[in-house]
Structures are given as C-alpha cells and as structure tokens.
C-alpha cells in the first residue's frame, strides 16, 4: 500500500520526506497504551492535569519558531500567520487549565427524593481525533485540550500532509509530563481508523474535515454506538447592509476572506451586499486582489506588503481552479485572479460575482482565496440568500445601525452569528455548526462536556 504521509512543500510541489503507516500490531500496542494511560490519567485531580496543560502551553510558546517553520513547509502557512496560530494553542491550553475544574465540578440537583442527587462529569476513555491540515496545531488543541482536561486520553490521526507537526504535538505533551499514551499521534490509514472506532476501548470520535468525511465517520461511529463530534464545511454568509465608507467595508471583508489563504471553515465565502453599494464594493475588492503578489511562507513580507501564499497542496489548487471554471461556465463573472501556478500550489486571489442562485457552484465551498459576491435589493432577499445554503457554521451581518444588523442576524440559520465583526475568536467562545456543517461544540465551557459521561449519582439519606 502506497503511503500518503509526507511532507510535500506546496511552494514547489516537492516531496521532502515520507512516513510509514503504523503497522496493525503497533496500532494495537498504541491503543493498549492509551487505554492503560486512561486508568492513570483519570485518577489525577483537575489541579494536577491543569499543571501539565500549563506546561504544554509554555513549551508551545517557547518552540514557536520551530513549529511555524514546520507548517510553512508542510501546508504553506506563512510563519507570521503560524505565529498567530501558536498564540491560539497557548491560549486554549491555558484556558482549560484555568477553568477545567469549574467546568467539571459536581452539580447538586434539588430533588424531592430521600437523598442527595448529583450530576458528575466522568471521563469516557480513549477518544479518537481526526484532524485537518488548515490549522495543524490549533485544530488539535481545540479537540485535545478539553478532552484531556476532562480526564480522557486521545489518539489523533492528522492530515496526511502534516506528519511533522502532528508528531511535535505528541513530543511537547510528553515533555510537559503527560503519561505516555495520554496523547498518541498515529500515521494510520482510513481502514485502521475504522478499526479503532469499532474497538470497545475507544469511547468517542471527533472529526474536523469535509462533509464527505463527516458522513463516513458519523456512519462508523453510529454503527459502533459511539459519540461523535463533527466540525465540517461552511459557506458562511457575510451580509453588508450599509456602509458610509464602502472601501473600508470592502477591506474588512477582504481581510477576513484572505486569512489563511482562504482556507478556513469560517471564512466569509458568500458576501451579500445591498445593491446601492454593491458596485463600489466589488470594485474595491478587485483593486485589493490586483495588488497581491506571490509570497514565500518562510519569508513573509519579502515580496511586498500584499502577498498571497500557496494553498495546502497542488491537488487543492487544481480543484479550486476547476471549481472557478465551472462557476464561470454556469454564468458567473470572474473579474480578476484565479490563475494557477504552473507547478506549485499558488492560486492568485480571485473576485467573482453572479454565481447563479440554485446552481451547483452556488452551494459549493470554495476553499481558497476566491471572493464571491451577491447583490441584494432588500433585507428580506439578503436573509433568503444567507439561508439558502446546505451549511450553517458561522456568519456575520454588518451595518452602521446595530439594531438593523441584529434584526437580520436573528433570522440567519447558523451555529455562530456575528454582528459588526467578521468573527469573534477566543478559547472561551463555543465553536460549531448546524445543517451539513456538523454537530457538537468545541471550545468554551461546552468543549469539555462533549466527551464525558454526565452521570446521575444518588446517595440515599
């Protein structure tokens, strides 16, 4: 069986290093170790677990230069954006260290029985995580930190193009004092993950990835009667109701869309603009796109003030180019950009308008620097466009009249909705979606509740 685990620099499409799949025997040994580690880890107090989470946060902070260079070469993230990602990881580990004891505390329930009723949050056991390449450290921290703080152990199958970063996470946690098996990085095949999900020692699974992968993992988890959390795709609506400074409004929308080279689940992939400012808004987006030049992920800023970086892989860039072509064939207008590099994974920032409502392209997620805009003649039409989606992850409504924005935001069907900010971010804010964007929540107080047994504990008087 050919091995997809590799470091393949998207700047050049060159394979730097390959990694062997874990053998079935070694997978069994790793699962046994994780199961044994759970017996030890679950018995530690929240304070003891918090101490190790804080130490992990410290090591992530100290090792950021190495960590950012690794993912720049693995999936093309500029070291400047990678540095911000490490900040997020540090924040998440410290957040659960600081708040985990409170989130996991027993809760007494008033009752009319002859005794004391308590809700206890009891760890489940080994939890399998299947993680994506777009935020190689942050996505894992989002899943692993609360699961570990709750007393579970975790096994992670990362994206095939992130083998070095995934191993770094295990190394850091073990250096921080986590017992061997508390966090295990697996170079596993999809069949091996299916085997893990079926195993009685595994008690849950969390996936961040595509809708297709979500359906597959949810099916396997359901067959095995295991809890699953799914964070899938998004085509987030970004509604601009008015703006006295249209250029500034366009710049704000642009900054959100171009972040991580457009490869974010919560990127504003469908920008809906009221007709009186639409044309000026689009023209400003075109001007912004035209100002961008190729940048080197390892040396951001070297080519100029406005740079775009490669997508995660040549395959991803070719898929995006095909999506743009099909949208144009369906009737959309490509105003600028959309040029695919000859060898690497660079794809120049594009601006498109007029993707026909109801077409296949209208419902697709463009996972890259493609800014798509629709014109709305009324708030009602804007709401209708926003909700005409298979997904429901995030979204935003922008207006200088806050009450107007809130009125529209209240009618948008999504797991997270924002008023007058593209996206609020922070370890304390729960994250997740509805519809085909998945189920369950990560981060915040809810993040620690997903993989625990909320046990009724009754003591008779």
CSV table of C-alpha atoms in Angstrom, one decimal:
chain,number,residue,atom,x,y,z
A,1,UNK,CA,0.0,0.0,0.0
A,2,UNK,CA,1.5,3.4,-1.0
A,3,UNK,CA,2.0,5.8,1.9
A,4,UNK,CA,0.3,9.2,1.7
A,5,UNK,CA,2.0,10.6,4.9
A,6,UNK,CA,4.5,13.0,3.5
A,7,UNK,CA,6.0,16.5,3.7
A,8,UNK,CA,5.3,17.9,0.3
A,9,UNK,CA,6.2,21.6,0.1
A,10,UNK,CA,3.3,23.3,-1.7
A,11,UNK,CA,5.5,26.2,-2.8
A,12,UNK,CA,7.4,23.8,-5.2
A,13,UNK,CA,5.2,20.6,-5.0
A,14,UNK,CA,8.4,18.7,-4.0
A,15,UNK,CA,8.1,15.7,-1.6
A,16,UNK,CA,10.7,16.3,1.2
A,17,UNK,CA,10.1,13.3,3.4
A,18,UNK,CA,7.7,10.3,3.6
A,19,UNK,CA,6.5,8.4,6.7
A,20,UNK,CA,5.5,4.8,7.0
A,21,UNK,CA,2.0,3.7,8.0
A,22,UNK,CA,1.7,2.4,11.5
A,23,UNK,CA,1.5,-1.4,11.5
A,24,UNK,CA,-1.6,-3.2,12.8
A,25,UNK,CA,0.5,-4.7,15.6
A,26,UNK,CA,1.9,-1.3,16.6
A,27,UNK,CA,-1.6,0.2,16.4
A,28,UNK,CA,-2.9,-2.4,18.8
A,29,UNK,CA,0.0,-1.7,21.1
A,30,UNK,CA,-0.7,2.1,20.9
A,31,UNK,CA,-4.3,1.6,21.8
A,32,UNK,CA,-3.5,-0.7,24.7
A,33,UNK,CA,-1.1,2.0,26.0
A,34,UNK,CA,-3.7,4.8,25.6
A,35,UNK,CA,-6.2,2.6,27.4
A,36,UNK,CA,-3.8,1.9,30.3
A,37,UNK,CA,-2.8,5.6,30.4
A,38,UNK,CA,-6.5,6.5,30.8
A,39,UNK,CA,-6.7,4.4,34.0
A,40,UNK,CA,-3.9,6.5,35.4
A,41,UNK,CA,-4.8,9.9,33.9
A,42,UNK,CA,-8.5,9.8,35.0
A,43,UNK,CA,-7.4,9.4,38.7
A,44,UNK,CA,-5.4,12.7,38.7
A,45,UNK,CA,-7.1,15.8,40.2
A,46,UNK,CA,-8.0,18.7,37.9
A,47,UNK,CA,-5.2,20.7,39.5
A,48,UNK,CA,-2.7,18.0,38.6
A,49,UNK,CA,-3.9,17.8,35.0
A,50,UNK,CA,-4.0,21.6,34.8
A,51,UNK,CA,-0.4,21.8,35.8
A,52,UNK,CA,0.6,19.7,32.8
A,53,UNK,CA,-1.7,21.7,30.4
A,54,UNK,CA,0.1,24.9,31.5
A,55,UNK,CA,3.5,23.3,31.0
A,56,UNK,CA,2.4,22.3,27.5
A,57,UNK,CA,1.3,25.8,26.8
A,58,UNK,CA,4.7,27.1,27.9
A,59,UNK,CA,6.6,24.7,25.6
A,60,UNK,CA,4.4,25.5,22.6
A,61,UNK,CA,5.2,29.2,23.3
A,62,UNK,CA,8.9,28.6,23.6
A,63,UNK,CA,9.0,26.4,20.5
A,64,UNK,CA,7.1,28.6,18.1
A,65,UNK,CA,9.9,29.3,15.7
A,66,UNK,CA,10.3,25.6,15.0
A,67,UNK,CA,6.6,25.0,14.9
A,68,UNK,CA,5.8,27.8,12.4
A,69,UNK,CA,8.6,26.7,10.1
A,70,UNK,CA,7.3,23.1,10.1
A,71,UNK,CA,3.8,24.1,8.9
A,72,UNK,CA,5.2,26.6,6.4
A,73,UNK,CA,6.8,23.8,4.6
A,74,UNK,CA,4.0,21.2,5.2
A,75,UNK,CA,1.0,23.2,4.1
A,76,UNK,CA,2.2,26.7,3.1
A,77,UNK,CA,1.1,28.8,6.0
A,78,UNK,CA,3.2,31.9,6.4
A,79,UNK,CA,5.3,32.0,9.6
A,80,UNK,CA,3.5,35.2,10.5
A,81,UNK,CA,0.1,33.5,10.5
A,82,UNK,CA,1.6,30.4,12.0
A,83,UNK,CA,2.8,32.5,14.9
A,84,UNK,CA,-0.8,33.6,15.5
A,85,UNK,CA,-1.9,30.0,15.4
A,86,UNK,CA,0.6,29.1,18.2
A,87,UNK,CA,-0.9,32.0,20.2
A,88,UNK,CA,-4.3,30.3,19.9
A,89,UNK,CA,-2.8,27.0,21.0
A,90,UNK,CA,-1.2,28.6,24.1
A,91,UNK,CA,-4.5,30.3,24.9
A,92,UNK,CA,-6.5,27.1,24.6
A,93,UNK,CA,-4.3,25.0,26.9
A,94,UNK,CA,-4.2,27.8,29.5
A,95,UNK,CA,-7.9,28.3,29.3
A,96,UNK,CA,-8.8,24.7,30.1
A,97,UNK,CA,-6.0,24.6,32.8
A,98,UNK,CA,-7.6,27.7,34.4
A,99,UNK,CA,-11.2,26.8,34.1
A,100,UNK,CA,-11.4,23.0,33.8
A,101,UNK,CA,-12.0,22.3,37.5
A,102,UNK,CA,-15.0,24.6,37.4
A,103,UNK,CA,-16.4,23.1,34.2
A,104,UNK,CA,-16.0,19.6,35.5
A,105,UNK,CA,-17.3,20.2,39.0
A,106,UNK,CA,-20.1,18.2,40.5
A,107,UNK,CA,-23.5,19.8,40.4
A,108,UNK,CA,-26.1,19.0,43.1
A,109,UNK,CA,-29.7,18.8,41.8
A,110,UNK,CA,-32.6,19.8,44.1
A,111,UNK,CA,-34.9,16.8,44.4
A,112,UNK,CA,-38.0,15.5,46.3
A,113,UNK,CA,-36.4,12.1,47.0
A,114,UNK,CA,-34.9,11.0,50.3
A,115,UNK,CA,-31.3,11.6,49.4
A,116,UNK,CA,-28.7,13.7,47.5
A,117,UNK,CA,-28.7,13.8,43.7
A,118,UNK,CA,-25.5,14.9,41.9
A,119,UNK,CA,-24.5,15.3,38.3
A,120,UNK,CA,-21.0,14.1,37.8
A,121,UNK,CA,-18.9,14.6,34.7
A,122,UNK,CA,-16.9,11.4,34.4
A,123,UNK,CA,-14.3,10.9,31.6
A,124,UNK,CA,-15.2,8.3,29.0
A,125,UNK,CA,-11.8,6.8,28.0
A,126,UNK,CA,-9.9,6.8,24.7
A,127,UNK,CA,-11.2,9.4,22.2
A,128,UNK,CA,-10.0,9.3,18.6
A,129,UNK,CA,-9.5,12.7,16.8
A,130,UNK,CA,-9.3,13.0,13.0
A,131,UNK,CA,-7.8,16.4,12.2
A,132,UNK,CA,-7.4,18.7,9.2
A,133,UNK,CA,-4.4,20.4,7.7
A,134,UNK,CA,-5.6,24.0,7.6
A,135,UNK,CA,-4.7,24.8,11.2
A,136,UNK,CA,-2.4,21.9,12.1
A,137,UNK,CA,-1.8,22.9,15.8
A,138,UNK,CA,-5.0,24.9,16.6
A,139,UNK,CA,-7.4,22.2,15.4
A,140,UNK,CA,-5.7,19.6,17.5
A,141,UNK,CA,-5.6,21.9,20.6
A,142,UNK,CA,-9.3,22.6,20.2
A,143,UNK,CA,-10.1,18.9,20.4
A,144,UNK,CA,-7.4,17.6,22.7
A,145,UNK,CA,-7.1,20.2,25.4
A,146,UNK,CA,-10.7,19.9,26.8
A,147,UNK,CA,-10.8,16.1,26.3
A,148,UNK,CA,-7.5,15.7,28.2
A,149,UNK,CA,-8.6,18.1,30.9
A,150,UNK,CA,-11.8,16.1,31.4
A,151,UNK,CA,-9.6,13.0,32.1
A,152,UNK,CA,-9.8,11.3,28.7
A,153,UNK,CA,-6.8,10.1,26.6
A,154,UNK,CA,-6.7,10.9,22.9
A,155,UNK,CA,-5.3,9.3,19.7
A,156,UNK,CA,-5.0,11.6,16.7
A,157,UNK,CA,-4.9,10.8,13.1
A,158,UNK,CA,-3.8,14.1,11.5
A,159,UNK,CA,-3.9,15.0,7.8
A,160,UNK,CA,-1.5,13.0,5.7
A,161,UNK,CA,0.4,16.2,4.8
A,162,UNK,CA,1.0,17.2,8.4
A,163,UNK,CA,3.3,14.4,9.7
A,164,UNK,CA,5.9,16.5,11.4
A,165,UNK,CA,3.6,19.0,13.1
A,166,UNK,CA,1.4,16.1,14.4
A,167,UNK,CA,4.4,14.4,16.0
A,168,UNK,CA,5.6,17.7,17.5
A,169,UNK,CA,2.3,17.9,19.5
A,170,UNK,CA,2.9,14.4,21.0
A,171,UNK,CA,6.5,15.3,21.8
A,172,UNK,CA,5.5,18.5,23.5
A,173,UNK,CA,2.8,16.9,25.6
A,174,UNK,CA,5.1,14.1,26.8
A,175,UNK,CA,7.8,16.7,27.6
A,176,UNK,CA,5.2,18.5,29.6
A,177,UNK,CA,4.6,15.5,31.8
A,178,UNK,CA,1.6,13.8,30.2
A,179,UNK,CA,1.9,10.0,30.6
A,180,UNK,CA,2.9,8.0,27.6
A,181,UNK,CA,-0.4,7.2,25.8
A,182,UNK,CA,-2.3,10.2,27.0
A,183,UNK,CA,-1.8,11.7,23.5
A,184,UNK,CA,-0.8,9.5,20.6
A,185,UNK,CA,0.0,10.6,17.1
A,186,UNK,CA,-1.0,8.0,14.6
A,187,UNK,CA,0.2,7.6,11.0
A,188,UNK,CA,-2.9,5.5,10.4
A,189,UNK,CA,-4.9,4.5,7.3
A,190,UNK,CA,-8.6,5.1,7.0
A,191,UNK,CA,-9.2,1.4,7.5
A,192,UNK,CA,-7.2,1.4,10.7
A,193,UNK,CA,-9.3,4.4,12.0
A,194,UNK,CA,-12.4,2.4,11.2
A,195,UNK,CA,-10.9,-0.5,13.3
A,196,UNK,CA,-10.2,1.9,16.2
A,197,UNK,CA,-13.8,3.3,16.2
A,198,UNK,CA,-15.2,-0.3,16.4
A,199,UNK,CA,-12.9,-1.2,19.3
A,200,UNK,CA,-14.6,-1.2,22.7
A,201,UNK,CA,-11.7,0.6,24.3
A,202,UNK,CA,-12.5,3.7,22.2
A,203,UNK,CA,-15.3,5.7,23.5
A,204,UNK,CA,-15.8,8.6,21.1
A,205,UNK,CA,-14.5,10.2,17.9
A,206,UNK,CA,-14.1,13.9,16.8
A,207,UNK,CA,-13.6,14.9,13.2
A,208,UNK,CA,-12.9,18.2,11.7
A,209,UNK,CA,-12.9,17.9,7.9
A,210,UNK,CA,-15.1,17.6,4.8
A,211,UNK,CA,-18.7,16.8,4.7
A,212,UNK,CA,-17.9,13.6,2.9
A,213,UNK,CA,-15.5,12.5,5.6
A,214,UNK,CA,-18.1,13.6,8.2
A,215,UNK,CA,-20.8,11.3,6.8
A,216,UNK,CA,-18.3,8.4,6.7
A,217,UNK,CA,-17.1,8.9,10.3
A,218,UNK,CA,-20.7,9.5,11.6
A,219,UNK,CA,-21.8,6.3,10.0
A,220,UNK,CA,-19.0,4.3,11.5
A,221,UNK,CA,-19.5,5.9,14.9
A,222,UNK,CA,-23.2,5.3,14.7
A,223,UNK,CA,-22.7,1.6,13.8
A,224,UNK,CA,-20.4,1.3,16.8
A,225,UNK,CA,-22.8,3.3,19.1
A,226,UNK,CA,-20.1,5.8,19.8
A,227,UNK,CA,-20.4,9.6,20.5
A,228,UNK,CA,-19.1,11.8,17.7
A,229,UNK,CA,-18.4,15.5,17.2
A,230,UNK,CA,-18.3,16.8,13.7
A,231,UNK,CA,-17.0,20.1,12.5
A,232,UNK,CA,-17.4,20.1,8.8
A,233,UNK,CA,-17.5,22.6,5.9
A,234,UNK,CA,-19.0,26.1,5.7
A,235,UNK,CA,-20.2,28.6,3.2
A,236,UNK,CA,-20.6,31.4,5.7
A,237,UNK,CA,-22.8,34.4,4.7
A,238,UNK,CA,-21.4,37.8,5.3
A,239,UNK,CA,-24.1,40.4,4.9
A,240,UNK,CA,-23.2,44.1,4.3
A,241,UNK,CA,-26.4,46.1,4.8
A,242,UNK,CA,-24.9,49.6,4.6
A,243,UNK,CA,-21.6,51.5,4.8
A,244,UNK,CA,-20.7,55.2,4.7
A,245,UNK,CA,-17.1,54.2,3.8
A,246,UNK,CA,-17.5,51.4,1.2
A,247,UNK,CA,-13.8,51.0,0.7
A,248,UNK,CA,-13.2,50.3,4.4
A,249,UNK,CA,-16.2,47.9,4.5
A,250,UNK,CA,-14.7,46.0,1.5
A,251,UNK,CA,-11.2,46.0,3.1
A,252,UNK,CA,-12.7,44.4,6.3
A,253,UNK,CA,-14.5,41.7,4.3
A,254,UNK,CA,-11.3,41.1,2.2
A,255,UNK,CA,-9.1,40.7,5.3
A,256,UNK,CA,-11.4,38.0,6.6
A,257,UNK,CA,-11.6,36.2,3.3
A,258,UNK,CA,-7.9,36.2,2.5
A,259,UNK,CA,-6.9,34.9,6.0
A,260,UNK,CA,-5.0,31.6,5.9
A,261,UNK,CA,-5.1,32.0,2.1
A,262,UNK,CA,-8.9,31.5,2.2
A,263,UNK,CA,-8.6,28.0,3.7
A,264,UNK,CA,-10.8,28.4,6.8
A,265,UNK,CA,-14.1,26.7,7.6
A,266,UNK,CA,-15.5,30.0,8.9
A,267,UNK,CA,-14.2,32.2,6.1
A,268,UNK,CA,-16.8,34.6,4.6
A,269,UNK,CA,-17.3,32.6,1.4
A,270,UNK,CA,-20.6,34.3,0.4
A,271,UNK,CA,-20.6,38.0,0.7
A,272,UNK,CA,-24.0,39.6,0.2
A,273,UNK,CA,-24.1,43.3,-0.4
A,274,UNK,CA,-27.0,45.7,-0.7
A,275,UNK,CA,-27.4,47.0,-4.3
A,276,UNK,CA,-26.8,50.7,-3.6
A,277,UNK,CA,-23.2,50.0,-2.5
A,278,UNK,CA,-22.6,46.7,-4.4
A,279,UNK,CA,-20.7,48.0,-7.5
A,280,UNK,CA,-18.3,50.2,-5.5
A,281,UNK,CA,-17.7,47.4,-3.0
A,282,UNK,CA,-16.9,44.9,-5.8
A,283,UNK,CA,-14.6,47.4,-7.5
A,284,UNK,CA,-12.6,47.8,-4.3
A,285,UNK,CA,-12.3,44.1,-3.9
A,286,UNK,CA,-10.9,43.9,-7.4
A,287,UNK,CA,-8.3,46.6,-6.6
A,288,UNK,CA,-7.3,44.8,-3.5
A,289,UNK,CA,-6.9,41.5,-5.3
A,290,UNK,CA,-4.8,43.0,-8.1
A,291,UNK,CA,-2.3,44.4,-5.5
A,292,UNK,CA,-1.3,40.9,-4.3
A,293,UNK,CA,1.9,39.1,-5.4
A,294,UNK,CA,3.3,35.7,-4.6
A,295,UNK,CA,4.9,35.4,-1.2
A,296,UNK,CA,7.3,32.9,0.4
A,297,UNK,CA,5.7,31.3,3.5
A,298,UNK,CA,9.1,31.2,5.2
A,299,UNK,CA,9.8,34.9,4.5
A,300,UNK,CA,6.5,36.8,4.6
A,301,UNK,CA,6.8,40.5,3.6
A,302,UNK,CA,9.9,39.9,1.4
A,303,UNK,CA,8.0,40.3,-1.9
A,304,UNK,CA,5.9,43.3,-0.7
A,305,UNK,CA,3.2,44.5,1.6
A,306,UNK,CA,0.4,42.4,0.0
A,307,UNK,CA,1.3,38.8,-0.5
A,308,UNK,CA,-0.6,35.6,-1.2
A,309,UNK,CA,0.8,32.2,-0.2
A,310,UNK,CA,0.3,28.7,-1.7
A,311,UNK,CA,-2.6,26.6,-1.0
A,312,UNK,CA,-2.0,23.4,1.1
A,313,UNK,CA,-1.3,21.3,-2.0
A,314,UNK,CA,-1.2,21.2,-5.7
A,315,UNK,CA,-4.3,19.0,-5.7
A,316,UNK,CA,-6.2,21.6,-3.6
A,317,UNK,CA,-5.1,24.4,-6.1
A,318,UNK,CA,-6.2,22.3,-9.1
A,319,UNK,CA,-9.6,21.5,-7.5
A,320,UNK,CA,-10.2,25.2,-6.8
A,321,UNK,CA,-9.3,26.2,-10.4
A,322,UNK,CA,-11.8,23.6,-11.6
A,323,UNK,CA,-14.5,25.0,-9.3
A,324,UNK,CA,-13.9,28.5,-10.6
A,325,UNK,CA,-14.1,27.3,-14.2
A,326,UNK,CA,-17.4,25.5,-13.5
A,327,UNK,CA,-18.8,28.6,-11.8
A,328,UNK,CA,-17.9,30.8,-14.9
A,329,UNK,CA,-19.4,28.1,-17.2
A,330,UNK,CA,-22.6,28.3,-15.1
A,331,UNK,CA,-22.8,32.1,-15.7
A,332,UNK,CA,-20.6,33.8,-13.0
A,333,UNK,CA,-18.2,36.6,-13.9
A,334,UNK,CA,-14.6,36.3,-12.9
A,335,UNK,CA,-13.3,39.8,-12.6
A,336,UNK,CA,-9.7,39.1,-11.7
A,337,UNK,CA,-7.3,36.5,-10.4
A,338,UNK,CA,-7.9,32.7,-10.4
A,339,UNK,CA,-4.6,32.0,-12.0
A,340,UNK,CA,-3.0,28.6,-11.2
A,341,UNK,CA,0.8,28.3,-10.8
A,342,UNK,CA,2.5,26.1,-13.3
A,343,UNK,CA,4.0,23.7,-10.7
A,344,UNK,CA,3.3,24.7,-7.1
A,345,UNK,CA,0.1,25.4,-5.2
A,346,UNK,CA,-0.1,29.2,-5.8
A,347,UNK,CA,-3.6,30.4,-6.8
A,348,UNK,CA,-4.0,34.2,-7.3
A,349,UNK,CA,-6.7,35.9,-5.3
A,350,UNK,CA,-9.9,36.0,-7.3
A,351,UNK,CA,-13.1,38.1,-7.3
A,352,UNK,CA,-16.3,36.6,-8.7
A,353,UNK,CA,-19.9,37.9,-8.9
A,354,UNK,CA,-23.1,36.5,-10.3
A,355,UNK,CA,-22.8,32.8,-9.5
A,356,UNK,CA,-26.4,31.7,-10.3
A,357,UNK,CA,-28.5,31.0,-7.3
A,358,UNK,CA,-29.5,27.4,-7.3
A,359,UNK,CA,-26.5,26.2,-9.4
A,360,UNK,CA,-24.1,23.6,-8.1
A,361,UNK,CA,-21.5,26.2,-7.8
A,362,UNK,CA,-23.7,28.4,-5.6
A,363,UNK,CA,-23.9,25.6,-2.9
A,364,UNK,CA,-20.2,24.6,-3.1
A,365,UNK,CA,-17.5,25.6,-0.6
A,366,UNK,CA,-14.5,27.4,-2.3
A,367,UNK,CA,-11.6,26.5,0.0
A,368,UNK,CA,-9.1,29.1,-1.1
A,369,UNK,CA,-8.8,32.9,-1.9
A,370,UNK,CA,-11.9,33.2,-4.0
A,371,UNK,CA,-14.1,36.2,-3.0
A,372,UNK,CA,-17.7,35.7,-4.2
A,373,UNK,CA,-20.3,38.5,-4.0
A,374,UNK,CA,-24.1,38.6,-4.5
A,375,UNK,CA,-26.3,41.7,-4.8
A,376,UNK,CA,-29.4,42.0,-2.6
A,377,UNK,CA,-32.2,44.6,-3.1
A,378,UNK,CA,-33.7,44.2,0.4
A,379,UNK,CA,-33.1,42.8,3.8
A,380,UNK,CA,-35.5,40.0,3.0
A,381,UNK,CA,-33.6,39.0,0.0
A,382,UNK,CA,-30.3,39.1,1.9
A,383,UNK,CA,-31.7,36.8,4.6
A,384,UNK,CA,-33.1,34.4,1.9
A,385,UNK,CA,-29.7,34.3,0.2
A,386,UNK,CA,-27.9,33.8,3.5
A,387,UNK,CA,-30.1,30.8,4.5
A,388,UNK,CA,-30.0,29.2,1.0
A,389,UNK,CA,-27.1,27.0,2.0
A,390,UNK,CA,-26.5,23.4,2.8
A,391,UNK,CA,-24.2,24.5,5.6
A,392,UNK,CA,-24.7,26.5,8.8
A,393,UNK,CA,-21.4,27.2,10.5
A,394,UNK,CA,-20.7,30.9,11.1
A,395,UNK,CA,-21.6,34.2,9.5
A,396,UNK,CA,-21.8,37.9,10.1
A,397,UNK,CA,-24.1,40.9,9.5
A,398,UNK,CA,-22.5,44.4,9.1
A,399,UNK,CA,-24.4,47.7,9.5
A,400,UNK,CA,-23.9,51.1,11.0
A,401,UNK,CA,-27.3,50.6,12.5
A,402,UNK,CA,-26.8,47.9,15.2
A,403,UNK,CA,-30.5,47.2,15.6
A,404,UNK,CA,-30.9,46.7,11.9
A,405,UNK,CA,-28.0,44.3,11.9
A,406,UNK,CA,-29.3,42.4,14.9
A,407,UNK,CA,-32.7,42.1,13.3
A,408,UNK,CA,-31.2,40.4,10.2
A,409,UNK,CA,-28.7,38.3,12.2
A,410,UNK,CA,-31.6,36.9,14.3
A,411,UNK,CA,-33.1,35.3,11.2
A,412,UNK,CA,-29.9,33.6,9.9
A,413,UNK,CA,-29.7,29.8,10.5
A,414,UNK,CA,-26.2,29.1,11.6
A,415,UNK,CA,-24.2,27.8,14.6
A,416,UNK,CA,-22.4,31.1,15.1
A,417,UNK,CA,-23.6,34.5,14.0
A,418,UNK,CA,-21.8,37.8,14.5
A,419,UNK,CA,-22.9,41.5,14.4
A,420,UNK,CA,-20.5,44.1,13.2
A,421,UNK,CA,-17.4,41.9,13.5
A,422,UNK,CA,-16.3,39.3,10.9
A,423,UNK,CA,-15.7,36.7,13.5
A,424,UNK,CA,-15.2,36.8,17.3
A,425,UNK,CA,-12.4,34.5,18.3
A,426,UNK,CA,-11.3,33.1,21.7
A,427,UNK,CA,-10.8,29.9,23.7
A,428,UNK,CA,-13.9,30.8,25.7
A,429,UNK,CA,-16.3,31.0,22.8
A,430,UNK,CA,-18.0,27.8,21.7
A,431,UNK,CA,-17.5,26.8,18.1
A,432,UNK,CA,-19.7,24.6,15.9
A,433,UNK,CA,-22.5,24.5,13.3
A,434,UNK,CA,-25.8,23.2,12.2
A,435,UNK,CA,-27.1,21.5,9.0
A,436,UNK,CA,-24.3,19.9,7.0
A,437,UNK,CA,-21.7,21.8,9.0
A,438,UNK,CA,-21.8,19.1,11.6
A,439,UNK,CA,-22.9,18.6,15.2
A,440,UNK,CA,-21.4,19.2,18.7
A,441,UNK,CA,-19.4,22.1,20.0
A,442,UNK,CA,-15.8,22.7,20.7
A,443,UNK,CA,-14.1,25.3,22.9
A,444,UNK,CA,-15.7,27.3,25.8
A,445,UNK,CA,-17.5,25.6,28.7
A,446,UNK,CA,-19.2,23.3,26.2
A,447,UNK,CA,-16.0,21.9,24.8
A,448,UNK,CA,-15.3,19.9,28.0
A,449,UNK,CA,-18.9,18.5,28.0
A,450,UNK,CA,-18.7,16.6,24.7
A,451,UNK,CA,-16.7,13.6,25.9
A,452,UNK,CA,-17.8,13.0,29.4
A,453,UNK,CA,-20.4,10.7,31.0
A,454,UNK,CA,-22.9,13.1,32.7
A,455,UNK,CA,-23.6,10.6,35.4
A,456,UNK,CA,-26.5,10.7,37.8
A,457,UNK,CA,-25.1,10.0,41.2
A,458,UNK,CA,-27.6,9.5,44.0
A,459,UNK,CA,-26.9,8.9,47.7
A,460,UNK,CA,-29.8,7.9,49.9
A,461,UNK,CA,-30.1,9.5,53.3
